[in-house]
C-alpha positions as a LaTeX table, in Angstrom:
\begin{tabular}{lrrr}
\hline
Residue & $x$ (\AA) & $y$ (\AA) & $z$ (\AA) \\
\hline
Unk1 & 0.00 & 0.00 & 0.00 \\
Unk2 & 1.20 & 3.44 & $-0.75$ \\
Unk3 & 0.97 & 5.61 & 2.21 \\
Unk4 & 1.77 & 9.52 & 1.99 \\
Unk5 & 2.34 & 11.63 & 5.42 \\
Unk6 & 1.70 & 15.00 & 4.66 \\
Unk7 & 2.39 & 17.66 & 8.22 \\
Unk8 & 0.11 & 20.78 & 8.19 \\
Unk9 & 2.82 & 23.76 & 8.99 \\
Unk10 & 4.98 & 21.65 & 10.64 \\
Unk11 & 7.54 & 18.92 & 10.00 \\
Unk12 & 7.25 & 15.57 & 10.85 \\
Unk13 & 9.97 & 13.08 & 12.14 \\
Unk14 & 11.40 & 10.03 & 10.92 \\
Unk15 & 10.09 & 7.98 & 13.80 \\
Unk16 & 6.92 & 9.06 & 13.38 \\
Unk17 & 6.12 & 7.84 & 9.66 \\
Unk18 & 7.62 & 4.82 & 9.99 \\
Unk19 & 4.79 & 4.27 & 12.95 \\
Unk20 & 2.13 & 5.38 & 10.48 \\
Unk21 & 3.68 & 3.20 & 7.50 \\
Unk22 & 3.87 & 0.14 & 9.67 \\
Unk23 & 0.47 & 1.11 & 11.50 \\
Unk24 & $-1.34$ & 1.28 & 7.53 \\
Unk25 & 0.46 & $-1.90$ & 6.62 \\
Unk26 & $-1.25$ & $-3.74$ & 9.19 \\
Unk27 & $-4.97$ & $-2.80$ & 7.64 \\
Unk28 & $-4.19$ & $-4.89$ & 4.73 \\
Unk29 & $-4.74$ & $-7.96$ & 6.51 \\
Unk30 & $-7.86$ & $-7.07$ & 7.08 \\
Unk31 & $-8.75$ & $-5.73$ & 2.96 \\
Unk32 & $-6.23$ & $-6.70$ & 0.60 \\
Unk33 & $-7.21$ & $-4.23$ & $-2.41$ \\
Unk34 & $-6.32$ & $-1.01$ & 0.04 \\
Unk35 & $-4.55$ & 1.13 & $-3.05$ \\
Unk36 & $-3.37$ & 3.94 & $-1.15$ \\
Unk37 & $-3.67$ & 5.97 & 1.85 \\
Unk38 & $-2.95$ & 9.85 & 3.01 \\
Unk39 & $-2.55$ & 10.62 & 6.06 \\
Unk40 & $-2.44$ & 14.28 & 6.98 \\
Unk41 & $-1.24$ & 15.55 & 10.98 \\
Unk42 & $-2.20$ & 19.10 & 11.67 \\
Unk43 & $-1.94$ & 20.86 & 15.05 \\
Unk44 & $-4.93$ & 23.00 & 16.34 \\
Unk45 & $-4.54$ & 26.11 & 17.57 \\
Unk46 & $-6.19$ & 25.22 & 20.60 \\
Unk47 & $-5.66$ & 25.32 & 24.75 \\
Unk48 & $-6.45$ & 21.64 & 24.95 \\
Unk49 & $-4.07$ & 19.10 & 25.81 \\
Unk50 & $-6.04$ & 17.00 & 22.78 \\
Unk51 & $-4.94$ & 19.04 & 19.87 \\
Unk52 & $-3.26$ & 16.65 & 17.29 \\
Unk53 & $-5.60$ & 16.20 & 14.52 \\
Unk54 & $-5.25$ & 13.17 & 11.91 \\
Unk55 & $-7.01$ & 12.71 & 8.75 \\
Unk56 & $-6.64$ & 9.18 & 7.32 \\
Unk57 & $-7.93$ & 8.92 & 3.73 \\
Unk58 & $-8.22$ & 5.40 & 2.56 \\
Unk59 & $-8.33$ & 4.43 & $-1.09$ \\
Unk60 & $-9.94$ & 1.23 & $-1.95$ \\
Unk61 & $-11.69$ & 0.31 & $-5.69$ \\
Unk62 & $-15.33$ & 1.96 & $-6.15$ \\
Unk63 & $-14.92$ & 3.85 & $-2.81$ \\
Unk64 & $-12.80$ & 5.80 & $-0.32$ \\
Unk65 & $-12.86$ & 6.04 & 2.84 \\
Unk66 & $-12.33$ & 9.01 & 5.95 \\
Unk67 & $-11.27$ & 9.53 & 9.32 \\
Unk68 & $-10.64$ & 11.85 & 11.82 \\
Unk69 & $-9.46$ & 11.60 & 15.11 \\
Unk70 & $-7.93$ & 14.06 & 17.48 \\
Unk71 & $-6.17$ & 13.57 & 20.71 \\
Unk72 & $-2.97$ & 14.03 & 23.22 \\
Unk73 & $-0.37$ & 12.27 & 20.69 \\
Unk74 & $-0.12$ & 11.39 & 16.85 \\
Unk75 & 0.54 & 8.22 & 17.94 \\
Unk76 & $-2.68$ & 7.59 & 19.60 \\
Unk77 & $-4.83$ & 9.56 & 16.97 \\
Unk78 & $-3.31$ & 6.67 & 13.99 \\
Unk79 & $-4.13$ & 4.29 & 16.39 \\
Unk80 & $-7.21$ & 4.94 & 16.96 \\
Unk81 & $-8.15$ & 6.04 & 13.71 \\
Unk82 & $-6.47$ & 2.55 & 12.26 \\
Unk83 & $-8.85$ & 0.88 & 14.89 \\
Unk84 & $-12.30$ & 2.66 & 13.18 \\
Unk85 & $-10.89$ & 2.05 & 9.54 \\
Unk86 & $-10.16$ & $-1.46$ & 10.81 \\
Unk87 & $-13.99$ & $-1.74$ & 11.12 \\
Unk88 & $-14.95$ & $-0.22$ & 8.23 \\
Unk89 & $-12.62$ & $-2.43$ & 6.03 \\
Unk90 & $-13.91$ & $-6.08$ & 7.56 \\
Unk91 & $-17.77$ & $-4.40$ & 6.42 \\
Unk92 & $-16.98$ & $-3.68$ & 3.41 \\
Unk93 & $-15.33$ & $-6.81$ & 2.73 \\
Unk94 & $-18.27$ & $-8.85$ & 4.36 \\
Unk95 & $-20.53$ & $-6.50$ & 2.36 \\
Unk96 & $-18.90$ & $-7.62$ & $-0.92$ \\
Unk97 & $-18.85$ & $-11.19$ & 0.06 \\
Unk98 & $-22.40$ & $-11.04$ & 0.50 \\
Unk99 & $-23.39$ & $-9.97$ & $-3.25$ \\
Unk100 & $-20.88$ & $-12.69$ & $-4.60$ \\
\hline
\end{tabular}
């Protein structure tokens, strides 16, 4: 899967995308025919402690896919968002099953 990080006014470290590349790797297991995904990390302007935004935009044939989380750490926010798009990858895959 082809995974692009793209930082909103900031820039992002080396330790970081290789989280998010391994983190997106792990979704094909659940949908093989994931074609790409972009993931984009923006910091709000905002006096919360939860103010690391991440937009994950999944590519898959005939649809795509996207969400948002926001929390304390990137790392958490790709987790959890990996955790929803998780979901919605084993329903669509059940959904296709269905029609076959």
């Amino acid at each position: 899967m082809k995974v692009d990080v793209h930082a909103v006014n900031f820039t992002v470290d080396r330790k970081l995308v290789d989280f998010i590349q391994e983190r997106m790797d792990k979704l094909e297991k659940y949908y093989d025919r994931v074609v790409s995904a972009d993931i984009f990390l923006k910091v709000e302007r905002t006096s919360d402690k939860e103010n690391k935004a991440v937009e994950i935009k999944i590519n898959v044939p005939g649809d795509d896919f996207l969400v948002k989380k926001q929390c304390k750490t990137f790392e958490e926010a790709v987790e959890l968002s990996a955790e929803s798009l998780e979901r919605v990858l084993v329903k669509r895959k059940e959904k296709i099953r269905a029609h076959i």
